[in-house]
CSV table of C-alpha atoms in Angstrom, one decimal:
chain,number,residue,atom,x,y,z
A,152,UNK,CA,33.9,-30.2,-100.6
A,153,UNK,CA,33.8,-27.1,-98.4
A,154,UNK,CA,31.0,-25.5,-100.5
A,155,UNK,CA,28.9,-28.6,-99.9
A,156,UNK,CA,29.1,-28.3,-96.2
A,157,UNK,CA,28.1,-24.6,-96.3
A,158,UNK,CA,25.2,-25.5,-98.5
A,159,UNK,CA,23.9,-28.1,-96.0
A,160,UNK,CA,24.3,-25.7,-93.1
A,161,UNK,CA,22.3,-23.0,-95.0
A,162,UNK,CA,19.5,-25.4,-95.8
A,163,UNK,CA,19.3,-26.6,-92.2
A,164,UNK,CA,19.2,-23.0,-90.9
A,165,UNK,CA,16.5,-22.1,-93.4
A,166,UNK,CA,14.3,-25.0,-92.3
A,167,UNK,CA,14.7,-24.1,-88.6
A,168,UNK,CA,13.9,-20.5,-89.3
A,169,UNK,CA,10.7,-21.5,-91.2
A,170,UNK,CA,9.6,-23.9,-88.5
A,171,UNK,CA,10.1,-21.4,-85.7
A,172,UNK,CA,9.7,-17.9,-87.0
A,173,UNK,CA,7.2,-18.7,-89.8
A,174,UNK,CA,5.5,-21.6,-88.2
A,175,UNK,CA,1.9,-20.5,-88.9
A,176,UNK,CA,2.7,-19.8,-92.6
A,177,UNK,CA,4.4,-23.1,-93.1
A,178,UNK,CA,1.4,-25.0,-91.5
A,179,UNK,CA,-1.0,-23.1,-93.6
A,180,UNK,CA,0.9,-23.9,-96.7
A,181,UNK,CA,0.9,-27.5,-95.7
A,182,UNK,CA,-2.8,-27.5,-94.9
A,183,UNK,CA,-2.4,-28.2,-91.2
A,184,UNK,CA,-4.9,-26.5,-88.6
A,185,UNK,CA,-3.0,-24.1,-86.4
A,186,UNK,CA,-5.8,-23.2,-83.8
A,187,UNK,CA,-5.5,-24.4,-80.2
A,188,UNK,CA,-7.8,-27.2,-78.9
A,189,UNK,CA,-11.0,-25.7,-77.7
A,190,UNK,CA,-11.7,-26.0,-73.9
A,191,UNK,CA,-14.7,-28.0,-72.8
A,192,UNK,CA,-17.9,-25.9,-72.5
A,193,UNK,CA,-18.6,-24.9,-68.9
A,194,UNK,CA,-22.0,-25.0,-67.2
A,195,UNK,CA,-23.9,-21.7,-67.5
A,196,UNK,CA,-23.9,-21.1,-63.7
A,197,UNK,CA,-20.1,-21.9,-63.3
A,198,UNK,CA,-19.3,-19.5,-66.1
A,199,UNK,CA,-21.3,-16.7,-64.4
A,200,UNK,CA,-19.6,-17.4,-61.0
A,201,UNK,CA,-16.2,-17.1,-62.6
A,202,UNK,CA,-17.2,-13.9,-64.4
A,203,UNK,CA,-18.5,-12.5,-61.2
A,204,UNK,CA,-15.3,-13.3,-59.3
A,205,UNK,CA,-13.2,-11.7,-61.9
A,206,UNK,CA,-15.4,-8.6,-61.9
A,207,UNK,CA,-15.2,-8.3,-58.2
A,208,UNK,CA,-11.4,-8.7,-58.3
A,209,UNK,CA,-10.9,-6.3,-61.2
A,210,UNK,CA,-13.4,-3.6,-60.2
A,211,UNK,CA,-13.7,-3.9,-56.4
A,212,UNK,CA,-11.4,-2.1,-53.8
A,213,UNK,CA,-8.1,-3.6,-53.0
A,214,UNK,CA,-8.3,-5.1,-49.5
A,215,UNK,CA,-5.4,-5.3,-46.9
A,216,UNK,CA,-5.1,-8.7,-45.2
A,217,UNK,CA,-5.0,-8.4,-41.4
A,218,UNK,CA,-5.6,-10.6,-38.4
A,219,UNK,CA,-8.2,-9.6,-35.8
A,220,UNK,CA,-9.4,-10.9,-32.5
A,221,UNK,CA,-12.9,-10.7,-31.1
A,222,UNK,CA,-12.8,-9.2,-27.5
A,223,UNK,CA,-15.6,-8.9,-25.0
A,224,UNK,CA,-15.2,-6.4,-22.1
A,225,UNK,CA,-15.1,-7.7,-18.5
A,226,UNK,CA,-15.4,-6.1,-15.1
A,227,UNK,CA,-12.0,-6.1,-13.4
A,228,UNK,CA,-10.7,-4.7,-10.1
A,229,UNK,CA,-9.1,-1.5,-10.9
A,230,UNK,CA,-6.0,-0.3,-9.1
A,231,UNK,CA,-4.3,2.9,-8.0
A,232,UNK,CA,-0.6,2.5,-8.8
A,233,UNK,CA,1.9,4.3,-6.6
A,234,UNK,CA,5.6,4.4,-6.1
A,235,UNK,CA,6.4,4.3,-2.4
A,236,UNK,CA,8.7,2.9,0.3
A,237,UNK,CA,8.7,0.5,3.2
A,238,UNK,CA,8.6,2.0,6.7
A,239,UNK,CA,9.0,0.4,10.1
A,240,UNK,CA,5.8,0.3,12.1
A,241,UNK,CA,7.5,1.9,15.1
A,242,UNK,CA,10.9,3.4,15.7
A,243,UNK,CA,11.9,4.7,19.1
A,244,UNK,CA,15.1,6.1,20.6
A,245,UNK,CA,15.2,4.8,24.2
A,246,UNK,CA,16.7,7.7,26.2
A,247,UNK,CA,17.8,8.0,29.8
A,248,UNK,CA,15.7,9.9,32.3
A,249,UNK,CA,18.3,10.1,35.0
A,250,UNK,CA,22.1,10.4,35.3
A,251,UNK,CA,24.7,7.8,36.2
A,252,UNK,CA,27.3,5.4,34.7
A,253,UNK,CA,26.2,2.4,32.7
A,254,UNK,CA,26.9,-0.9,34.6
A,255,UNK,CA,25.4,-3.4,32.0
A,256,UNK,CA,27.1,-5.1,29.1
A,257,UNK,CA,26.1,-3.6,25.8
A,258,UNK,CA,23.8,-5.3,23.2
A,259,UNK,CA,25.0,-5.2,19.6
A,260,UNK,CA,22.9,-3.8,16.8
A,261,UNK,CA,20.8,-6.4,14.9
A,262,UNK,CA,19.9,-8.1,18.2
A,263,UNK,CA,16.2,-9.1,18.5
A,264,UNK,CA,14.6,-8.1,21.7
A,265,UNK,CA,11.3,-8.7,23.3
A,266,UNK,CA,9.1,-6.1,25.1
A,267,UNK,CA,10.6,-5.6,28.6
A,268,UNK,CA,14.1,-6.8,27.9
A,269,UNK,CA,16.9,-4.9,29.6
A,270,UNK,CA,18.8,-2.6,27.3
A,271,UNK,CA,20.8,-0.4,29.6
A,272,UNK,CA,21.3,-0.4,33.4
A,273,UNK,CA,22.5,2.7,35.3
A,274,UNK,CA,24.4,2.5,38.6
A,275,UNK,CA,21.7,3.2,41.2
A,276,UNK,CA,24.2,4.9,43.6
A,277,UNK,CA,22.5,6.5,46.6
A,278,UNK,CA,19.0,5.8,45.2
A,279,UNK,CA,18.7,2.5,47.2
A,280,UNK,CA,19.3,4.3,50.5
A,281,UNK,CA,16.9,7.1,49.5
A,282,UNK,CA,14.3,4.5,48.9
A,283,UNK,CA,14.9,2.8,52.2
A,284,UNK,CA,14.7,6.1,54.0
A,285,UNK,CA,11.4,7.0,52.3
A,286,UNK,CA,9.9,3.7,53.2
A,287,UNK,CA,11.0,4.2,56.9
A,288,UNK,CA,9.4,7.6,57.0
A,289,UNK,CA,6.3,6.2,55.5
A,290,UNK,CA,6.1,3.5,58.2
A,291,UNK,CA,6.6,6.2,60.8
A,292,UNK,CA,3.9,8.4,59.3
A,293,UNK,CA,1.4,5.6,59.2
A,294,UNK,CA,1.6,5.4,63.0
A,295,UNK,CA,0.3,8.9,63.4
A,296,UNK,CA,-3.3,8.6,62.2
A,297,UNK,CA,-4.4,6.0,64.7
A,298,UNK,CA,-3.1,8.2,67.6
A,299,UNK,CA,-4.8,11.2,66.1
A,300,UNK,CA,-8.1,9.3,65.7
A,301,UNK,CA,-7.9,8.3,69.4
A,302,UNK,CA,-7.4,11.9,70.4
A,303,UNK,CA,-10.4,12.9,68.4
A,304,UNK,CA,-12.5,10.2,70.2
A,305,UNK,CA,-11.2,11.4,73.6
A,306,UNK,CA,-11.9,15.0,72.8
A,307,UNK,CA,-15.4,14.2,71.6
A,308,UNK,CA,-16.1,12.3,74.9
A,309,UNK,CA,-14.9,15.2,77.0
A,310,UNK,CA,-17.1,17.5,75.0
A,311,UNK,CA,-20.1,15.3,75.7
A,312,UNK,CA,-19.3,15.2,79.4
A,313,UNK,CA,-18.9,19.0,79.5
A,314,UNK,CA,-22.2,19.5,77.8
A,315,UNK,CA,-24.0,17.2,80.3
A,316,UNK,CA,-22.5,19.1,83.2
A,317,UNK,CA,-23.6,22.4,81.7
A,318,UNK,CA,-27.2,21.2,81.2
A,319,UNK,CA,-27.3,20.0,84.8
A,320,UNK,CA,-25.9,23.3,86.2
A,321,UNK,CA,-28.5,25.2,84.1
A,322,UNK,CA,-31.4,23.3,85.6
A,323,UNK,CA,-30.1,23.7,89.1
A,324,UNK,CA,-29.7,27.4,88.8
A,325,UNK,CA,-33.3,27.6,87.6
A,326,UNK,CA,-34.4,25.9,90.8
A,327,UNK,CA,-32.2,28.1,92.9
A,328,UNK,CA,-29.9,25.2,93.8
A,329,UNK,CA,-26.7,26.4,92.0
A,330,UNK,CA,-24.9,29.6,91.7
A,331,UNK,CA,-24.2,31.5,88.4
A,332,UNK,CA,-20.5,30.8,88.9
A,333,UNK,CA,-21.0,27.1,88.5
A,334,UNK,CA,-23.0,27.6,85.3
A,335,UNK,CA,-20.3,29.9,83.9
A,336,UNK,CA,-17.7,27.2,84.8
A,337,UNK,CA,-19.6,24.4,83.0
A,338,UNK,CA,-20.1,26.6,79.9
A,339,UNK,CA,-16.3,27.3,79.8
A,340,UNK,CA,-15.7,23.6,80.1
A,341,UNK,CA,-17.9,23.0,77.1
A,342,UNK,CA,-16.1,25.6,75.0
A,343,UNK,CA,-12.7,24.1,75.9
A,344,UNK,CA,-13.9,20.6,75.0
A,345,UNK,CA,-15.1,21.9,71.6
A,346,UNK,CA,-11.7,23.4,71.0
A,347,UNK,CA,-10.0,20.1,71.9
A,348,UNK,CA,-12.2,18.3,69.4
A,349,UNK,CA,-11.2,20.8,66.6
A,350,UNK,CA,-7.6,20.3,67.6
A,351,UNK,CA,-7.9,16.6,67.5
A,352,UNK,CA,-9.4,16.7,64.1
A,353,UNK,CA,-6.6,18.9,62.8
A,354,UNK,CA,-4.1,16.5,64.3
A,355,UNK,CA,-5.8,13.6,62.4
A,356,UNK,CA,-5.6,15.5,59.1
A,357,UNK,CA,-2.0,16.4,59.7
A,358,UNK,CA,-1.2,12.7,60.4
A,359,UNK,CA,-3.0,11.7,57.2
A,360,UNK,CA,-1.1,14.3,55.2
A,361,UNK,CA,2.1,13.0,56.6
A,362,UNK,CA,1.3,9.5,55.4
A,363,UNK,CA,0.4,10.8,52.0
A,364,UNK,CA,3.7,12.8,51.8
A,365,UNK,CA,5.7,9.8,52.9
A,366,UNK,CA,3.9,7.6,50.3
A,367,UNK,CA,4.7,10.1,47.6
A,368,UNK,CA,8.4,10.2,48.7
A,369,UNK,CA,8.4,6.4,48.4
A,370,UNK,CA,6.8,6.5,45.0
A,371,UNK,CA,9.3,9.1,43.8
A,372,UNK,CA,12.2,7.0,45.1
A,373,UNK,CA,10.8,3.8,43.5
A,374,UNK,CA,10.4,5.7,40.2
A,375,UNK,CA,13.9,6.9,40.4
A,376,UNK,CA,15.0,3.3,40.9
A,377,UNK,CA,13.0,2.2,37.9
A,378,UNK,CA,14.7,4.8,35.8
A,379,UNK,CA,18.1,3.2,36.2
A,380,UNK,CA,16.9,0.2,34.1
A,381,UNK,CA,16.1,1.1,30.5
A,382,UNK,CA,13.9,-1.7,28.9
A,383,UNK,CA,12.6,-2.3,25.4
A,384,UNK,CA,9.1,-0.8,25.0
A,385,UNK,CA,8.1,-3.3,22.4
A,386,UNK,CA,9.5,-6.4,20.5
A,387,UNK,CA,11.8,-5.4,17.7
A,388,UNK,CA,15.3,-5.1,16.4
A,389,UNK,CA,18.2,-3.0,17.7
A,390,UNK,CA,19.2,-0.6,15.0
A,391,UNK,CA,22.1,0.7,17.1
A,392,UNK,CA,24.4,-0.7,19.9
A,393,UNK,CA,23.2,0.0,23.4
A,394,UNK,CA,25.2,2.4,25.6
A,395,UNK,CA,28.7,1.1,26.3
A,396,UNK,CA,29.7,-0.2,29.8
A,397,UNK,CA,30.9,2.7,31.9
A,398,UNK,CA,29.5,5.5,29.8
A,399,UNK,CA,28.1,8.4,31.8
A,400,UNK,CA,24.4,8.9,31.0
A,401,UNK,CA,22.6,12.2,31.4
A,402,UNK,CA,18.8,12.8,31.1
A,403,UNK,CA,18.0,12.6,27.4
A,404,UNK,CA,21.1,10.6,26.4
A,405,UNK,CA,20.4,7.8,24.0
A,406,UNK,CA,20.6,4.2,25.2
A,407,UNK,CA,19.6,2.5,21.9
A,408,UNK,CA,17.4,2.8,18.9
A,409,UNK,CA,14.8,0.0,18.4
A,410,UNK,CA,12.5,-0.6,15.4
A,411,UNK,CA,9.5,-2.8,14.9
A,412,UNK,CA,9.5,-4.5,11.5
A,413,UNK,CA,6.5,-6.8,12.0
A,414,UNK,CA,4.1,-5.8,10.7
A,415,UNK,CA,5.7,-3.5,8.1
A,416,UNK,CA,4.2,-0.4,6.7
A,417,UNK,CA,4.1,0.6,3.0
A,418,UNK,CA,3.9,4.3,2.6
A,419,UNK,CA,2.9,6.1,-0.6
A,420,UNK,CA,1.3,9.3,-1.8
A,421,UNK,CA,-1.9,9.4,-3.8
A,422,UNK,CA,-2.5,12.2,-6.3
A,423,UNK,CA,-5.6,14.3,-5.6
A,424,UNK,CA,-7.1,13.0,-8.9
A,425,UNK,CA,-7.2,9.5,-7.5
A,426,UNK,CA,-7.6,9.9,-3.8
A,427,UNK,CA,-11.4,9.2,-4.0
A,428,UNK,CA,-10.6,5.8,-5.4
A,429,UNK,CA,-8.8,4.7,-2.2
A,430,UNK,CA,-10.6,3.7,1.0
A,431,UNK,CA,-9.3,2.5,4.4
A,432,UNK,CA,-9.4,-1.3,4.5
A,433,UNK,CA,-9.0,-1.7,0.7
A,434,UNK,CA,-6.8,-4.7,-0.4
A,435,UNK,CA,-3.4,-3.6,-1.6
A,436,UNK,CA,-0.1,-5.2,-2.7
A,437,UNK,CA,3.4,-4.2,-3.6
A,438,UNK,CA,6.4,-5.4,-5.5
A,439,UNK,CA,9.7,-4.5,-3.9
A,440,UNK,CA,12.8,-3.7,-5.9
A,441,UNK,CA,14.2,-7.0,-4.7
A,442,UNK,CA,11.4,-8.7,-6.6
A,443,UNK,CA,9.5,-9.8,-3.5
A,444,UNK,CA,5.7,-9.4,-3.5
A,445,UNK,CA,3.7,-8.6,-0.4
A,446,UNK,CA,0.0,-7.9,0.2
A,447,UNK,CA,-2.0,-6.3,2.9
A,448,UNK,CA,-4.7,-3.6,3.5
A,449,UNK,CA,-4.9,0.2,3.7
A,450,UNK,CA,-4.8,1.3,7.3
A,451,UNK,CA,-4.5,5.0,6.9
A,452,UNK,CA,-5.4,7.7,4.3
A,453,UNK,CA,-4.5,11.3,5.1
A,454,UNK,CA,-7.3,13.9,5.1
A,455,UNK,CA,-4.7,16.7,4.6
A,456,UNK,CA,-2.7,17.1,1.4
A,457,UNK,CA,1.0,17.8,1.3
A,458,UNK,CA,1.2,21.5,0.5
A,459,UNK,CA,4.1,21.0,-1.9
A,460,UNK,CA,3.0,18.0,-3.9
A,461,UNK,CA,-0.8,18.1,-3.4
A,462,UNK,CA,-0.7,14.4,-2.6
A,463,UNK,CA,-2.2,12.4,0.3
A,464,UNK,CA,-0.2,10.0,2.4
A,465,UNK,CA,-1.5,6.4,2.5
A,466,UNK,CA,-0.3,3.6,4.7
A,467,UNK,CA,-0.6,-0.1,4.1
A,468,UNK,CA,0.1,-2.8,6.7
A,469,UNK,CA,1.7,-6.0,5.5
A,470,UNK,CA,3.0,-9.0,7.4
A,471,UNK,CA,6.8,-9.4,7.9
A,472,UNK,CA,7.2,-12.4,10.2
A,473,UNK,CA,10.5,-13.4,8.6
A,474,UNK,CA,11.8,-9.8,8.6
A,475,UNK,CA,12.8,-10.1,4.9
A,476,UNK,CA,11.4,-6.6,4.3
A,477,UNK,CA,13.7,-3.9,5.3
A,478,UNK,CA,12.9,-0.3,6.4
A,479,UNK,CA,13.2,2.2,3.6
A,480,UNK,CA,13.0,-0.1,0.5
A,481,UNK,CA,11.4,1.2,-2.7
A,482,UNK,CA,8.1,-0.4,-3.6
A,483,UNK,CA,5.6,-0.3,-6.5
A,484,UNK,CA,2.2,-0.2,-4.7
A,485,UNK,CA,-1.1,-1.2,-6.2
A,486,UNK,CA,-4.3,-0.4,-4.2
A,487,UNK,CA,-7.5,-2.1,-5.3
A,488,UNK,CA,-10.2,0.3,-6.3
A,489,UNK,CA,-13.8,0.1,-7.6
A,490,UNK,CA,-14.2,-2.4,-10.5
A,491,UNK,CA,-14.1,-1.1,-14.0
A,492,UNK,CA,-15.1,-2.5,-17.4
A,493,UNK,CA,-12.1,-3.2,-19.5
A,494,UNK,CA,-10.7,-5.4,-22.4
A,495,UNK,CA,-7.7,-7.7,-22.0
A,496,UNK,CA,-5.6,-7.3,-25.1
A,497,UNK,CA,-2.1,-8.0,-26.3
A,498,UNK,CA,0.2,-5.0,-25.7
A,499,UNK,CA,1.4,-5.3,-29.3
A,500,UNK,CA,-2.1,-4.3,-30.5
A,501,UNK,CA,-1.7,-0.7,-29.0
A,502,UNK,CA,-0.7,2.0,-31.5
A,503,UNK,CA,-0.6,5.7,-31.8
A,504,UNK,CA,-2.5,8.0,-34.2
A,505,UNK,CA,-1.0,10.9,-36.0
A,506,UNK,CA,-1.6,13.1,-33.0
A,507,UNK,CA,0.2,10.7,-30.6
A,508,UNK,CA,-3.0,9.5,-29.0
A,509,UNK,CA,-2.9,5.9,-27.6
A,510,UNK,CA,-5.5,3.6,-29.1
A,511,UNK,CA,-6.3,0.6,-31.2
A,512,UNK,CA,-7.1,-0.2,-34.8
A,513,UNK,CA,-10.4,-2.1,-35.0
A,514,UNK,CA,-12.6,-3.6,-37.6
A,515,UNK,CA,-15.8,-1.8,-38.5
A,516,UNK,CA,-18.5,-2.8,-40.9
A,517,UNK,CA,-19.4,-0.5,-43.8
A,518,UNK,CA,-21.6,-0.7,-46.9
A,519,UNK,CA,-18.6,-2.0,-48.9
A,520,UNK,CA,-17.5,-4.5,-46.2
A,521,UNK,CA,-15.1,-4.4,-43.2
A,522,UNK,CA,-12.8,-1.3,-42.9
A,523,UNK,CA,-10.2,-0.1,-40.4
A,524,UNK,CA,-10.9,2.5,-37.8
A,525,UNK,CA,-8.9,4.0,-34.9
A,526,UNK,CA,-10.4,4.3,-31.4
A,527,UNK,CA,-8.6,5.9,-28.4
A,528,UNK,CA,-8.2,3.9,-25.2
A,529,UNK,CA,-7.4,4.5,-21.6
A,530,UNK,CA,-4.6,2.3,-20.2
A,531,UNK,CA,-5.4,0.7,-16.9
A,532,UNK,CA,-2.6,-1.7,-16.1
A,533,UNK,CA,-0.2,-4.2,-17.4
A,534,UNK,CA,-0.3,-8.0,-16.6
A,535,UNK,CA,1.6,-11.0,-17.7
A,536,UNK,CA,-1.4,-12.0,-19.9
A,537,UNK,CA,-1.7,-8.6,-21.6
A,538,UNK,CA,-2.9,-5.1,-20.9
A,539,UNK,CA,-6.2,-3.9,-19.6
A,540,UNK,CA,-7.7,-0.9,-21.5
A,541,UNK,CA,-10.9,0.9,-21.1
A,542,UNK,CA,-13.0,3.3,-23.2
A,543,UNK,CA,-14.2,0.7,-25.7
A,544,UNK,CA,-17.6,-0.9,-26.6
A,545,UNK,CA,-18.5,-4.1,-24.9
A,546,UNK,CA,-17.9,-6.2,-28.0
A,547,UNK,CA,-15.2,-5.3,-30.5
A,548,UNK,CA,-12.9,-6.8,-33.2
A,549,UNK,CA,-9.4,-5.6,-32.6
A,550,UNK,CA,-6.7,-5.8,-35.3
A,551,UNK,CA,-3.7,-7.6,-33.7
A,552,UNK,CA,-1.6,-8.1,-36.8
A,553,UNK,CA,-1.2,-5.5,-39.6
A,554,UNK,CA,-2.5,-2.5,-37.7
A,555,UNK,CA,0.6,-0.5,-38.7
A,556,UNK,CA,-0.3,-0.8,-42.4
A,557,UNK,CA,-3.8,0.5,-42.3
A,558,UNK,CA,-5.5,3.8,-41.6
A,559,UNK,CA,-9.1,4.8,-41.1
A,560,UNK,CA,-11.4,3.6,-43.9
A,561,UNK,CA,-9.0,1.2,-45.5
A,562,UNK,CA,-10.9,-1.9,-46.8
A,563,UNK,CA,-9.8,-5.1,-45.0
A,564,UNK,CA,-9.6,-8.8,-45.6
A,565,UNK,CA,-10.0,-10.1,-42.0
A,566,UNK,CA,-8.8,-13.4,-40.5
A,567,UNK,CA,-9.7,-14.0,-36.9
A,568,UNK,CA,-7.1,-15.2,-34.5
A,569,UNK,CA,-9.3,-17.4,-32.4
A,570,UNK,CA,-11.5,-19.0,-35.0
A,571,UNK,CA,-9.1,-18.8,-38.0
A,572,UNK,CA,-12.0,-17.6,-40.3
A,573,UNK,CA,-11.6,-15.3,-43.3
A,574,UNK,CA,-14.0,-12.6,-43.9
């Protein structure tokens, strides 16, 4: 029975082989049509469209799919970017102008003081007595001028009397009623009266000078008394402790250091290539290393460059009412300059060419359709919304996705980011 099983297996294998490997020959032998069903006939115009599409696909250039965005330039406020620091508006070392021990309790650093507040007081010592003596001498000197003026009046009256007597004697001697001796006597009296007038005037001037000298002595004594109290020249913050109680002060010795932090100054240095963009009064702002942002206006621009760096000092005044800005903090400063035409684009769209030039890949129209092109740009500034760049036409299509995979002249298949349109 085994040979029968082998025979059946061989027959089945032969049938399967004929149906699979020799299918067309078997169907032809059996008279069965082997051709595939014909497709329905297409309309003439549809057939031509399909043929055209295939021709364009087979023979046309291969295009790289990219995403672009249409951008229109806008006028923005340009800015001069600097790295600078904060600086107190005023900082003064209050020093002694006279000598003596300190008799006031010290104020500790960090204390807020107002203009005119007492910082240090020096023992007045004999200065009070010297002031009293000077005032007494002034009072005594003031009594001299009235007496001197009275003497001047008296001397002038005696001079007038002597002149009258002299004129009378002269007329009498002309009529033979007086002797020459009498005329000589009246003339001598006139001369003596004139001398007394001059002396009285000198006395008046001396008395007036004595008053002035005494007044100067009083002023000097009062000034010396003022020097024993050292006061704050302006409202501010004590940067150091005031002089300790009992410390001996000498002229020039420091009582305390006081700084004014409101308003605060921002100090930067502008390169000579950008100095013409900065003007006094221009709006400016800064971001401190702490993250705080402040704004103000330019109050000073140096006319003389630093001989080492060839930069120009610029100062910006900003409010600091809460004193949160400290003296000497680093700050990134931006000073508003003349407006400039620029495009706001994603930072990711920026790329470099083979020479390392910063620029963008854009879409240009050619005879064969859109192609890629590289254009250099000038970076202006960075913002949370993107980057501002200049040096481009007013209207431009910028490649924002796929710019790394194309070079100049590569054909493109463009999809627009805003409108979602293919091209």
